mmCIF file of C-alpha atoms and ligand atoms in Angstrom:
data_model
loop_
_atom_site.group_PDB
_atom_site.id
_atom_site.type_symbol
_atom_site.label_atom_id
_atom_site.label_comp_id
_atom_site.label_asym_id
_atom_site.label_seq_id
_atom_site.Cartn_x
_atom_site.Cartn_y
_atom_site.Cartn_z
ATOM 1 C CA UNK A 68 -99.487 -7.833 -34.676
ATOM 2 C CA UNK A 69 -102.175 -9.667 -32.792
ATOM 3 C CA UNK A 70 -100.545 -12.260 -30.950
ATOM 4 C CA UNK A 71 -96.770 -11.751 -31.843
ATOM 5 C CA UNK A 72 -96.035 -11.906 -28.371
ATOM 6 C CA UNK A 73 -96.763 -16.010 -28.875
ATOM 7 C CA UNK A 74 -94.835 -16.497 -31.827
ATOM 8 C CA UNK A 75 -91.128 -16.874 -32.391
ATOM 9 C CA UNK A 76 -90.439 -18.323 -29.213
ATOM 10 C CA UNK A 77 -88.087 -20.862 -29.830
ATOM 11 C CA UNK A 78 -84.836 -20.001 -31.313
ATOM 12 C CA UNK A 79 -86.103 -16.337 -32.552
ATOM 13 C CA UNK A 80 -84.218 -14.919 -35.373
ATOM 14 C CA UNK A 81 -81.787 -12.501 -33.943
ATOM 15 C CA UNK A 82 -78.629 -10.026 -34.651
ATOM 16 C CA UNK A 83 -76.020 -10.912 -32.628
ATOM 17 C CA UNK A 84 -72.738 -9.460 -31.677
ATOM 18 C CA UNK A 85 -69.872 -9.883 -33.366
ATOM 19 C CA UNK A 86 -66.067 -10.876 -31.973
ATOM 20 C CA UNK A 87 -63.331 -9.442 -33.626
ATOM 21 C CA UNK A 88 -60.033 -10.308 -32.882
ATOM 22 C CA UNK A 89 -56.814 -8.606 -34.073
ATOM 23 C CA UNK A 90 -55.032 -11.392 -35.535
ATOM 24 C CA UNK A 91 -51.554 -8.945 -35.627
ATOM 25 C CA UNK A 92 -51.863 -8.139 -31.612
ATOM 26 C CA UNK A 93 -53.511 -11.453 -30.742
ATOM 27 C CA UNK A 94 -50.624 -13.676 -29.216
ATOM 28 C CA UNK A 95 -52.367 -16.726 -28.985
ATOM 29 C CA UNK A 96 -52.209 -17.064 -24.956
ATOM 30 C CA UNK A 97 -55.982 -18.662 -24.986
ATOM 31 C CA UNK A 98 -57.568 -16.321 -22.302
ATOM 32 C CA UNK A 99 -59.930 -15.076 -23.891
ATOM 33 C CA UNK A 100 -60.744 -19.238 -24.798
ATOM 34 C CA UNK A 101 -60.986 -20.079 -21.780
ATOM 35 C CA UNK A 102 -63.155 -17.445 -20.222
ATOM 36 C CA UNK A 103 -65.766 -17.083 -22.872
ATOM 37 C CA UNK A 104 -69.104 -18.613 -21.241
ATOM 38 C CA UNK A 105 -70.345 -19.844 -24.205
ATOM 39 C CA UNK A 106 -67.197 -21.201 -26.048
ATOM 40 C CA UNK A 107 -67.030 -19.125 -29.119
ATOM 41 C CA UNK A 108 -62.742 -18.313 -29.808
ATOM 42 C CA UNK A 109 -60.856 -21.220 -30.325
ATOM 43 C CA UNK A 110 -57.060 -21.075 -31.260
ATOM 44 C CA UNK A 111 -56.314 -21.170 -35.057
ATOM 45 C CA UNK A 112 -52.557 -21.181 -36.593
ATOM 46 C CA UNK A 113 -51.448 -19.421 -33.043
ATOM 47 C CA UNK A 114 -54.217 -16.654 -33.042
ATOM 48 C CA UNK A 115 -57.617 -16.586 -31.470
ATOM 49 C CA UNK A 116 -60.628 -16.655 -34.073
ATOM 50 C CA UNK A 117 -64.407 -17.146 -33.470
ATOM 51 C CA UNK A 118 -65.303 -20.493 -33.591
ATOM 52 C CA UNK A 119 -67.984 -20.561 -36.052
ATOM 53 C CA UNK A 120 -69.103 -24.283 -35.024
ATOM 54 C CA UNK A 121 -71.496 -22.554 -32.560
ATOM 55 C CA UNK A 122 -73.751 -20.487 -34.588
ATOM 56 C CA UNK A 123 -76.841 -20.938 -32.706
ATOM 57 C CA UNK A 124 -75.019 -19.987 -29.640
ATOM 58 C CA UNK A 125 -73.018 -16.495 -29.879
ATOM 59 C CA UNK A 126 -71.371 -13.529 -28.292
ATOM 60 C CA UNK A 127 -73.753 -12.324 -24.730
ATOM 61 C CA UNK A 128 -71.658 -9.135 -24.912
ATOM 62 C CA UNK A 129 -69.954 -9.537 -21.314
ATOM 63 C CA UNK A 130 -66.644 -8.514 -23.150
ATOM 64 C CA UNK A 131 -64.876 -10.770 -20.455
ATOM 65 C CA UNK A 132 -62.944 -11.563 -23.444
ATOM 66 C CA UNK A 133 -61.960 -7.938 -23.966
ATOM 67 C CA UNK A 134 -61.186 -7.741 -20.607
ATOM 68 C CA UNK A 135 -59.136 -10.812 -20.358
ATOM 69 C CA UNK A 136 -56.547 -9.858 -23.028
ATOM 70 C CA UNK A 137 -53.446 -8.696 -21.913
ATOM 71 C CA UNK A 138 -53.088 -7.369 -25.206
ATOM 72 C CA UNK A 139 -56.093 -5.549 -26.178
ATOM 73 C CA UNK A 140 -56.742 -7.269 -28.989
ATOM 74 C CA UNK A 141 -60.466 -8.096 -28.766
ATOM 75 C CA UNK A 142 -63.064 -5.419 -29.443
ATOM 76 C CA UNK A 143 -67.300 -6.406 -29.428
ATOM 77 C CA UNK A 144 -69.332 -4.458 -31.787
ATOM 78 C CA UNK A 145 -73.069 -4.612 -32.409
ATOM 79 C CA UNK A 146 -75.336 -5.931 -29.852
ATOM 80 C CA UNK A 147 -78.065 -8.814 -29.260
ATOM 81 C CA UNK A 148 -81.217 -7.569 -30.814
ATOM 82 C CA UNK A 149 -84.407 -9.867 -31.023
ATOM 83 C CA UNK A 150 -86.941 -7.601 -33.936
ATOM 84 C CA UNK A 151 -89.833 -9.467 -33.612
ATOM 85 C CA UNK A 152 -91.680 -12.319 -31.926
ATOM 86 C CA UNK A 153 -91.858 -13.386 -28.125
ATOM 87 C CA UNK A 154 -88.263 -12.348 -27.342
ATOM 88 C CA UNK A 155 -88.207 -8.898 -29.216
ATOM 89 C CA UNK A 156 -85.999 -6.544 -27.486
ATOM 90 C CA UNK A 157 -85.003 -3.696 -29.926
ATOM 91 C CA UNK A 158 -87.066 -1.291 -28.215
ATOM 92 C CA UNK A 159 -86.149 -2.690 -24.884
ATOM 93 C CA UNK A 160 -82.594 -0.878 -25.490
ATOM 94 C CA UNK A 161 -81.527 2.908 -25.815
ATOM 95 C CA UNK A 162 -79.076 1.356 -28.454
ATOM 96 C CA UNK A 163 -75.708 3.125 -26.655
ATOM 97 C CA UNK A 164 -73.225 1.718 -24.892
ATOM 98 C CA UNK A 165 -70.369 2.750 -23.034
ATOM 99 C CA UNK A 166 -67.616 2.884 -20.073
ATOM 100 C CA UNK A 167 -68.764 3.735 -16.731
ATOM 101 C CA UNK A 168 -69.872 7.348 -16.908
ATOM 102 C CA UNK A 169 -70.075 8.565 -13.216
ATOM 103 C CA UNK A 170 -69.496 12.043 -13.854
ATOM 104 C CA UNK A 171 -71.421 12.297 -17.208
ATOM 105 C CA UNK A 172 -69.815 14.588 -18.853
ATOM 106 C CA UNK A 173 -66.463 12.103 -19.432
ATOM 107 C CA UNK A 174 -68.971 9.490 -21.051
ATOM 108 C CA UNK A 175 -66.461 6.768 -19.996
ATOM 109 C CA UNK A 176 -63.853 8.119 -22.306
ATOM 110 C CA UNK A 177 -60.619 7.153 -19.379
ATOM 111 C CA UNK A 178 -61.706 5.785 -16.412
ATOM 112 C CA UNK A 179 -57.610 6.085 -15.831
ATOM 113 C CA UNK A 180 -57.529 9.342 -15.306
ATOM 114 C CA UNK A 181 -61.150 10.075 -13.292
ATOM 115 C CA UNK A 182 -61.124 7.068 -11.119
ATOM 116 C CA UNK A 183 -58.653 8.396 -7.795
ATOM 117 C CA UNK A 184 -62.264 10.307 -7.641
ATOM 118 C CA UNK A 185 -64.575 7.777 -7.147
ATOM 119 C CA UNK A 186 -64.597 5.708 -3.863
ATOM 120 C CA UNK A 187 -63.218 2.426 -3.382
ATOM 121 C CA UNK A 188 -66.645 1.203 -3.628
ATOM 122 C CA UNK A 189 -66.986 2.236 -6.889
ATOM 123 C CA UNK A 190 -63.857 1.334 -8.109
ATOM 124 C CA UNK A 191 -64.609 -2.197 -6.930
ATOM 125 C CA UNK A 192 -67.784 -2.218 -8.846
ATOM 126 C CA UNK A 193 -66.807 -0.970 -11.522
ATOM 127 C CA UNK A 194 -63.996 -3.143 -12.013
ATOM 128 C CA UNK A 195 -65.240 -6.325 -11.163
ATOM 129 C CA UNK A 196 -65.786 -8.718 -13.653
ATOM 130 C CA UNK A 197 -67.191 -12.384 -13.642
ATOM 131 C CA UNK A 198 -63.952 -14.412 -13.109
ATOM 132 C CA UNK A 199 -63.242 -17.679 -15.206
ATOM 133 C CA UNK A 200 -59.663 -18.335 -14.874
ATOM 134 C CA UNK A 201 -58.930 -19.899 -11.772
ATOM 135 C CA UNK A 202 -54.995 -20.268 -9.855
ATOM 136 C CA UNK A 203 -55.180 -24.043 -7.706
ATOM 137 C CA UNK A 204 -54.417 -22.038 -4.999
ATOM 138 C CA UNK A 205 -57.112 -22.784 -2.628
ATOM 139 C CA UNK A 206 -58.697 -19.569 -0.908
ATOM 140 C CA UNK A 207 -57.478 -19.188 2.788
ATOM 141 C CA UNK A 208 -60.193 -19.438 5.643
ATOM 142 C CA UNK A 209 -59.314 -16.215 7.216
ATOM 143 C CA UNK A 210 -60.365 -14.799 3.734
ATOM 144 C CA UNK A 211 -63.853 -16.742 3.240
ATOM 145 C CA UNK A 212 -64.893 -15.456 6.992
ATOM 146 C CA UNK A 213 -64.099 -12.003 5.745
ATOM 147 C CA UNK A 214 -66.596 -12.872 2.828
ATOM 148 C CA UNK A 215 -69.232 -14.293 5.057
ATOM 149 C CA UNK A 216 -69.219 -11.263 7.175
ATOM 150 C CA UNK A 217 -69.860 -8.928 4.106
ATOM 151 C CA UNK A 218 -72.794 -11.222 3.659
ATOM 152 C CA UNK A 219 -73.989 -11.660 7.020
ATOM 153 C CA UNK A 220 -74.754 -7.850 7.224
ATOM 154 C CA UNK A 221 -76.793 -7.483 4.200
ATOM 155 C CA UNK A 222 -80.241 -5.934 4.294
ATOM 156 C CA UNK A 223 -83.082 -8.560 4.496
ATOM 157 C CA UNK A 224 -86.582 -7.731 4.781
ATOM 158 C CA UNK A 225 -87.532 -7.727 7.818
ATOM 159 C CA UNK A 226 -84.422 -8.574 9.150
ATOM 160 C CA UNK A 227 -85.096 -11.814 8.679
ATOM 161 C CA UNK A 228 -81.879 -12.672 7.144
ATOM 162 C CA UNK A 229 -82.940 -15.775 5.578
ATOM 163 C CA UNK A 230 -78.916 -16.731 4.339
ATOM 164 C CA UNK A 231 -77.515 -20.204 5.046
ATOM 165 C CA UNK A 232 -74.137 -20.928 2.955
ATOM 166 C CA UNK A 233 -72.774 -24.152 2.003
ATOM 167 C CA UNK A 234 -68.628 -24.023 1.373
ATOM 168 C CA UNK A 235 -67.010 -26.228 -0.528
ATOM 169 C CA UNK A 236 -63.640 -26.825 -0.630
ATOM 170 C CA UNK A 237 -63.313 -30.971 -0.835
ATOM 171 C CA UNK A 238 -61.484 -31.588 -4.181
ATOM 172 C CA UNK A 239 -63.475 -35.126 -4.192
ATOM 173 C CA UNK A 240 -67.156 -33.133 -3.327
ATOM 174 C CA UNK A 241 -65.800 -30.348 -6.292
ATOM 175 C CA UNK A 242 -65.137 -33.150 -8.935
ATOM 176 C CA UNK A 243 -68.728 -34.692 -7.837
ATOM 177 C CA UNK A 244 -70.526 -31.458 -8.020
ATOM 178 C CA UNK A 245 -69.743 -31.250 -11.343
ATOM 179 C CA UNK A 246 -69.901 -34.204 -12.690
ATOM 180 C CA UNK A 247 -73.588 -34.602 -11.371
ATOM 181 C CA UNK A 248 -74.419 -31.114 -12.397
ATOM 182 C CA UNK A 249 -73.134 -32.463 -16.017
ATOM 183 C CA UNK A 250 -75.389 -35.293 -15.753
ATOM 184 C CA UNK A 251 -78.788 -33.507 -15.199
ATOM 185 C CA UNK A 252 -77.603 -30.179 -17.792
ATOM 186 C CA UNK A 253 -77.446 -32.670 -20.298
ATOM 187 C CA UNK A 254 -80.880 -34.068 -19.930
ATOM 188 C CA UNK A 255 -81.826 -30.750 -20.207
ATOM 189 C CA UNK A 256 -79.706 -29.682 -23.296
ATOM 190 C CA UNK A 257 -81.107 -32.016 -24.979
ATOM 191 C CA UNK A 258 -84.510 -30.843 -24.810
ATOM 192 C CA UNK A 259 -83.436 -27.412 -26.022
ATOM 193 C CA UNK A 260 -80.547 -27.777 -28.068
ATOM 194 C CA UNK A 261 -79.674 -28.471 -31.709
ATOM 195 C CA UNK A 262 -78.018 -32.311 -31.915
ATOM 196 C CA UNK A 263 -75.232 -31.310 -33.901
ATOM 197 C CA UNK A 264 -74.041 -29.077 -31.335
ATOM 198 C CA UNK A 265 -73.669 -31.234 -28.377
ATOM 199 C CA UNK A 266 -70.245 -33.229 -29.005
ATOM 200 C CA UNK A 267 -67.677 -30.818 -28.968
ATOM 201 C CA UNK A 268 -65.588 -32.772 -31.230
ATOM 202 C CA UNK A 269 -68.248 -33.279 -33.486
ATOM 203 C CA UNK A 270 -68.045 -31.078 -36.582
ATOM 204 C CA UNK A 271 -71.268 -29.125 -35.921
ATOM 205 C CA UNK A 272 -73.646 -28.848 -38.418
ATOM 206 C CA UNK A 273 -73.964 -24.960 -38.601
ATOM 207 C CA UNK A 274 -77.692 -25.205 -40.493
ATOM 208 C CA UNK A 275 -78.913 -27.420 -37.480
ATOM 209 C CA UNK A 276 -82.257 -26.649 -36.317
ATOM 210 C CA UNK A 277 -84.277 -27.559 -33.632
ATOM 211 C CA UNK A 278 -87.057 -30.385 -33.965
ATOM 212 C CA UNK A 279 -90.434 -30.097 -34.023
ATOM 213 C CA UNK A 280 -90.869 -31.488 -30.513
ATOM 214 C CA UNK A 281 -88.329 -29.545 -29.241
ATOM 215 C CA UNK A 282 -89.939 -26.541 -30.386
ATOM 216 C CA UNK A 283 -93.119 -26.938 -29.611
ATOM 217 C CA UNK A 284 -91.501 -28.151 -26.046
ATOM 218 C CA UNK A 285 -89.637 -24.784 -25.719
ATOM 219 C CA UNK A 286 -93.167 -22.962 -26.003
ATOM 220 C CA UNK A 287 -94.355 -24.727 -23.324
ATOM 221 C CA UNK A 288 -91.070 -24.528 -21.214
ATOM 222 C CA UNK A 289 -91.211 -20.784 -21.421
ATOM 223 C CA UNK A 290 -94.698 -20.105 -19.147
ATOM 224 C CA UNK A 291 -92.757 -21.956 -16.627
ATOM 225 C CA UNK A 292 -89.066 -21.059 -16.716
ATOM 226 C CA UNK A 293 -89.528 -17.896 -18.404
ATOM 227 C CA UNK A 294 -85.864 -16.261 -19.098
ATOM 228 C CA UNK A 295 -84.362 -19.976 -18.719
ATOM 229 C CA UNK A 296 -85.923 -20.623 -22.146
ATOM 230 C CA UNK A 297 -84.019 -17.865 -23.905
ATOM 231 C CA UNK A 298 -81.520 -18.954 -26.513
ATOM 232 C CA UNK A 299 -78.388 -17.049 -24.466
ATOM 233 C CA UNK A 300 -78.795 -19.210 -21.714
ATOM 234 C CA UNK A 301 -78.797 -22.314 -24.296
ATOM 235 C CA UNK A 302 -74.997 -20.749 -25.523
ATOM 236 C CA UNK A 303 -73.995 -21.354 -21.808
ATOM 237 C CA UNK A 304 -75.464 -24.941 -21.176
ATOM 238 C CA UNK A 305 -74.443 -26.158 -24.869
ATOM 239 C CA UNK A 306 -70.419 -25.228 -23.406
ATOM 240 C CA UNK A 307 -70.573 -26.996 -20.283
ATOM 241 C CA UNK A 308 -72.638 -30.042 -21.672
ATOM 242 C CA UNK A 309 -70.969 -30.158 -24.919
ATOM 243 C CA UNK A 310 -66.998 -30.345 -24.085
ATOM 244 C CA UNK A 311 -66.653 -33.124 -21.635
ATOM 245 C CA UNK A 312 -63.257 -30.849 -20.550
ATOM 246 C CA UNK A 313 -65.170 -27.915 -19.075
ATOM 247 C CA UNK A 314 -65.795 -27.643 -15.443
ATOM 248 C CA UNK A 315 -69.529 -25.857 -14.555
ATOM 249 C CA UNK A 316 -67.595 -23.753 -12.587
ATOM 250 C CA UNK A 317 -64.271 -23.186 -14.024
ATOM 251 C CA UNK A 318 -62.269 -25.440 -11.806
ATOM 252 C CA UNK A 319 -62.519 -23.230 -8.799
ATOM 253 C CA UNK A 320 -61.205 -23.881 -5.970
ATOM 254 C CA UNK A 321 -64.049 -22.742 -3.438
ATOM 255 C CA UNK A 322 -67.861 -23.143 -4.082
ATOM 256 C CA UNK A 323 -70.314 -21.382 -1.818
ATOM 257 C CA UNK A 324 -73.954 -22.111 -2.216
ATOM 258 C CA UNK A 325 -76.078 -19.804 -1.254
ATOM 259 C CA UNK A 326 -79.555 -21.066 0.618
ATOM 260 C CA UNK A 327 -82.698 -19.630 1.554
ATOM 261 C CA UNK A 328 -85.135 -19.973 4.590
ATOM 262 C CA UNK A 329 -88.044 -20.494 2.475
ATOM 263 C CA UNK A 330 -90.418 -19.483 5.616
ATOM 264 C CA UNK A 331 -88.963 -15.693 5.102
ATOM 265 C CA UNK A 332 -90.478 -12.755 5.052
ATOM 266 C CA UNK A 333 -90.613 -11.436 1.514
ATOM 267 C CA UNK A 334 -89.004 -12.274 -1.783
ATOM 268 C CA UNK A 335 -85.686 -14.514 -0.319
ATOM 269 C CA UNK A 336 -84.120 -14.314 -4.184
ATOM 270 C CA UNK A 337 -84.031 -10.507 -3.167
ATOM 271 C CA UNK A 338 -82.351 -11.089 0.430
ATOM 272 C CA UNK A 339 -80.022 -13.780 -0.857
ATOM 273 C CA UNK A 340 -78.943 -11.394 -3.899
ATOM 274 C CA UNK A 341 -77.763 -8.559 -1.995
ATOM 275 C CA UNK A 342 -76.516 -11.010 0.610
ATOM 276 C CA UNK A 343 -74.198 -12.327 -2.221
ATOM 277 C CA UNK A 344 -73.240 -9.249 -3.972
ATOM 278 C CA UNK A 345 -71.970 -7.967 -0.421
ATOM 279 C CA UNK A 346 -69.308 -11.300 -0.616
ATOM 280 C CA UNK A 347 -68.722 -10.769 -4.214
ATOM 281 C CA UNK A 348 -67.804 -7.088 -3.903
ATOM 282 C CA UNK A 349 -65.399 -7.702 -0.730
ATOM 283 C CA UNK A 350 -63.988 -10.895 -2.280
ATOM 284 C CA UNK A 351 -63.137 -8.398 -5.319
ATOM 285 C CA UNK A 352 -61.559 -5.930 -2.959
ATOM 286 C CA UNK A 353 -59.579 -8.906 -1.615
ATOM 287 C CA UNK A 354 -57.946 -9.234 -4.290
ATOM 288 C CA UNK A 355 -60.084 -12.397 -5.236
ATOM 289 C CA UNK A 356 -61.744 -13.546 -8.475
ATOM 290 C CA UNK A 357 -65.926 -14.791 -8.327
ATOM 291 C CA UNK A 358 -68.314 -16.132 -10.747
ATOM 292 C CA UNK A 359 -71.947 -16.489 -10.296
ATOM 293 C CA UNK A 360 -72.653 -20.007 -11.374
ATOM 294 C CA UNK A 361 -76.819 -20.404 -11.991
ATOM 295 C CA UNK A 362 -76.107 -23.721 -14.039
ATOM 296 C CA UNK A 363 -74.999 -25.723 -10.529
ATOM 297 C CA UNK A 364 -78.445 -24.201 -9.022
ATOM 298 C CA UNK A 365 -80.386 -25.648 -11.659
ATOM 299 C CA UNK A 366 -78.742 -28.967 -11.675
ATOM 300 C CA UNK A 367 -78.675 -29.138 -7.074
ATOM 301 C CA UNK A 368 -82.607 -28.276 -8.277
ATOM 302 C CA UNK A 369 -83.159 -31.605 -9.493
ATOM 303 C CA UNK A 370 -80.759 -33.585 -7.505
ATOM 304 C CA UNK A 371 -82.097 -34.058 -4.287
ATOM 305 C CA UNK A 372 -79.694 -37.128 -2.915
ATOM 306 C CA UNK A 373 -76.888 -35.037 -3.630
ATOM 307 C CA UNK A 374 -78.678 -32.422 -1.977
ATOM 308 C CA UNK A 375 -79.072 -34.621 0.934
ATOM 309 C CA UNK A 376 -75.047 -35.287 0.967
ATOM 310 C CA UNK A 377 -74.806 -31.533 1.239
ATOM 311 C CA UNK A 378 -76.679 -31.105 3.869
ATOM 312 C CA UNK A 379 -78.729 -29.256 2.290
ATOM 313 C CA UNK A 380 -82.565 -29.732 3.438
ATOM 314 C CA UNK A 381 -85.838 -28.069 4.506
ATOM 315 C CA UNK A 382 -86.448 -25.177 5.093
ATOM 316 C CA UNK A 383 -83.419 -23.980 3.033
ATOM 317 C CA UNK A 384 -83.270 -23.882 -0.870
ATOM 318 C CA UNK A 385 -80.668 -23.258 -3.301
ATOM 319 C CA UNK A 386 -80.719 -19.900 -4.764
ATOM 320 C CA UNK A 387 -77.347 -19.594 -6.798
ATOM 321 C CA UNK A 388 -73.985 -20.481 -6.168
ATOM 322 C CA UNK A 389 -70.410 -18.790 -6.770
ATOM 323 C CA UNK A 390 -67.061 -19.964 -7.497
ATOM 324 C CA UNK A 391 -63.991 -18.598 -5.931
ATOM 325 C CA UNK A 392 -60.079 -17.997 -6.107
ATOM 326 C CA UNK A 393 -57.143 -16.122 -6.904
ATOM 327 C CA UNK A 394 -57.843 -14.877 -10.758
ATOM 328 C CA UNK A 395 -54.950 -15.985 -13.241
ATOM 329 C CA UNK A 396 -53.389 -12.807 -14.135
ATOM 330 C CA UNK A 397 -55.516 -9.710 -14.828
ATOM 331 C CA UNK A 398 -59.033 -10.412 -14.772
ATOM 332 C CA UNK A 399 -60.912 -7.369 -13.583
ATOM 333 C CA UNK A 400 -61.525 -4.607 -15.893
ATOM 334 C CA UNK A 401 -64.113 -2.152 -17.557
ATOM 335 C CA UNK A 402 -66.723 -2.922 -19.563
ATOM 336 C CA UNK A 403 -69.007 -1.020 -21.652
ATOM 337 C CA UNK A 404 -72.923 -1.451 -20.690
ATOM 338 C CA UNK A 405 -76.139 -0.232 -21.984
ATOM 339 C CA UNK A 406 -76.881 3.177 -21.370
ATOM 340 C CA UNK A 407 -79.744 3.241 -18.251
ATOM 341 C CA UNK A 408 -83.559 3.160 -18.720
ATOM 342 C CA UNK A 409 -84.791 5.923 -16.549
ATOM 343 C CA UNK A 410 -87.601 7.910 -15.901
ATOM 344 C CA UNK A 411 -87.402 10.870 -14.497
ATOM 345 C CA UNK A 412 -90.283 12.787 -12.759
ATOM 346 C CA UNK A 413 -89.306 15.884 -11.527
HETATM 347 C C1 FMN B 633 -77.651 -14.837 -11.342
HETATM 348 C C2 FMN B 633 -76.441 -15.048 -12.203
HETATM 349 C C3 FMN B 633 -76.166 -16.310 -12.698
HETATM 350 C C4 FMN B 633 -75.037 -16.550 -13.481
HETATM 351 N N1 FMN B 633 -74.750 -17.823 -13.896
HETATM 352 C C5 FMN B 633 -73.611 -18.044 -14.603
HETATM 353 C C6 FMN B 633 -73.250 -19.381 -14.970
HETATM 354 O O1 FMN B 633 -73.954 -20.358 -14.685
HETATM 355 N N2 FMN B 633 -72.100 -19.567 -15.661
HETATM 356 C C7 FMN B 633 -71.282 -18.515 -15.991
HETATM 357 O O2 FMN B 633 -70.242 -18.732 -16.598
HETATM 358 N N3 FMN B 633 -71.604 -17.234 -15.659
HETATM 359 C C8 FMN B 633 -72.731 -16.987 -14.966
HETATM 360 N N4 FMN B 633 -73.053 -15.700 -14.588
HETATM 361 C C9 FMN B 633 -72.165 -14.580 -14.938
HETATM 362 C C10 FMN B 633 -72.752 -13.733 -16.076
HETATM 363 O O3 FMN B 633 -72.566 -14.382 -17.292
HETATM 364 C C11 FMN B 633 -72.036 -12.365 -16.048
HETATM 365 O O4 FMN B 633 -72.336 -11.723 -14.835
HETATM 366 C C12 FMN B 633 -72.465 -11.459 -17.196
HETATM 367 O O5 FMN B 633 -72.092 -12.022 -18.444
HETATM 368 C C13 FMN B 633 -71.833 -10.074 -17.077
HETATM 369 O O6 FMN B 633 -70.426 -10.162 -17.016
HETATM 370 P P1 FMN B 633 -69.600 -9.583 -15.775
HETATM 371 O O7 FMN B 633 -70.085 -10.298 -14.529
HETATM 372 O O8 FMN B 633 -68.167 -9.910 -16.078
HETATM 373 O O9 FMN B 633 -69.866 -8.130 -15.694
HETATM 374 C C14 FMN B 633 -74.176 -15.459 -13.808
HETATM 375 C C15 FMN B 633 -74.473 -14.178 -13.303
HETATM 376 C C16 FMN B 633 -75.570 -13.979 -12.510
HETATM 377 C C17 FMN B 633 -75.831 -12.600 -11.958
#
């Protein structure tokens, strides 16, 4: 239809994934609570549930909850599909997922018993999985050089290698990090978020719909923040805005955040990504848990002072950040993923 790709862009109707829980394996332990980005299981009579205050905000299929459960007692089924409008993504999809699938012909049916074949490469990425559940132990120094050192030896273009890193480990700086990230999220959640949703302990109205302003707003917001504007990444900023308890980054320990010599050759968002996927893939192998944590980005974005306090000043700019520490228990696992888009010219 002649301009569908304008329509529908605020809070498209969608099918989303769908949580189910065992209720007869579930023991209640809260993991999968606690790691869920957007906040949807909550603890009912002893046994995790979906928490069907948030129905704007739902499942992004990570499966960290899957992964979490020491149990097995979470399965995801169904997927996020957008049919029509400025977000519409069924054809985007080949509609199959499954477990890693190196050697094709297993189709990811028991990574167990294929994965002494695979390098330890592999196996590290693979397995790793964004980590939410956080020990106090802080991470040792000898460790975070280790990190750096992955990172330092990247590819850049041009060999630029544009990198600066900020690490945090001040428990004062952490609690002040978050609670200014907090501040400036919540401006922002309330441009693009139902009211009813952004108390926690406010029974949420589940019919709750955006306001006029807001939506017209959200149309605008899009040309400039493109994929910021999508309702997923509303899920994540509704959690951390909404439940005055939540940390932006999971109470972790260490924060690095990752800078860029804006003068570089190139794309720096490319440099700084492999430059960071290097650390996160040997801080894995460590034996260490990381999350990528966009929502402190966003927020150091628009606070400059505290930018200032960390040092943090021209010609470098914030380009993401990542929380690390020793996981709580068992956190990395596999996940099923979309089957790949490819082309193949032969
Ligand atoms: C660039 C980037 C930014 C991210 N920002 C956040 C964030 O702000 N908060 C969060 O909880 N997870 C964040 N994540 C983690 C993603 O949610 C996660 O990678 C995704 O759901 C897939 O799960 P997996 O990492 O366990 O495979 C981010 C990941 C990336 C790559």
């Amino acid at each position: 239809m002649l301009f569908e790709k304008y329509r529908l862009v605020a809070m498209p109707p969608a099918k989303w994934a769908e949580l189910i829980v065992d209720p007869d394996k579930c023991t209640g332990c809260g993991r999968c609570v606690k790691t869920c980005p957007v906040q949807l299981l909550e603890i009912y009579n002893k046994v995790s549930r979906s928490n069907y205050r948030y129905d704007a905000f739902r499942c992004l299929t990570c499966e960290n909850c899957a992964t979490v459960c020491p149990e097995g007692a979470i399965r995801i089924e169904k997927d996020y599909r957008v049919p029509r409008g400025f977000w519409k993504n069924e054809n985007l999809y080949t509609g199959t997922k499954t477990l890693p699938a190196p050697f094709g012909k297993n189709n990811g049916t028991d990574f167990e018993s294929y994965q002494h074949k695979l390098t330890e490469v592999e196996r590290v990425i693979y397995k790793r999985r964004s980590n939410r559940l956080f020990k106090k132990k802080q991470v040792e120094p000898e460790l975070l050089n280790r990190i750096i050192e992955a990172g330092r030896f990247a590819p850049s273009a041009g060999n630029n290698q544009p990198w600066k890193f900020v690490v945090i480990q001040d428990p004062k700086v952490l609690t002040e990090l978050n609670r200014r990230s907090k501040k400036v999220l919540r401006f922002f959640s309330r441009l693009c978020i139902p009211g009813t949703w952004m108390d926690k302990y406010t029974p949420g109205d589940k019919k709750a719909k955006l306001k006029r302003w807001q939506k017209w707003l959200l149309w605008v917001l899009v040309w400039f923040v493109g994929g910021d504007a999508d309702q997923r990444a509303h899920g994540g900023l509704n959690a951390v805005t909404s439940d005055p308890d939540q940390s932006v980054f999971f109470n972790a320990p260490t924060m690095i955040i990752f800078l860029a010599d804006k003068r570089a050759i190139g794309g720096t968002e490319f440099d700084l990504g492999l430059c960071a996927h290097s650390m996160v893939l040997t801080a894995h192998s460590l034996g260490l848990g990381t999350c990528y944590i966009d929502l402190i980005t966003k927020a150091l974005e628009y606070d400059k002072k505290f930018q200032k306090r960390l040092g943090i000043a021209y010609p470098f700019q914030v380009i993401t950040s990542l929380a690390v520490g020793y996981p709580q228990g068992k956190i990395d696992g596999i996940v099923r993923r979309e089957k790949p888009r490819v082309t193949w010219i032969k």
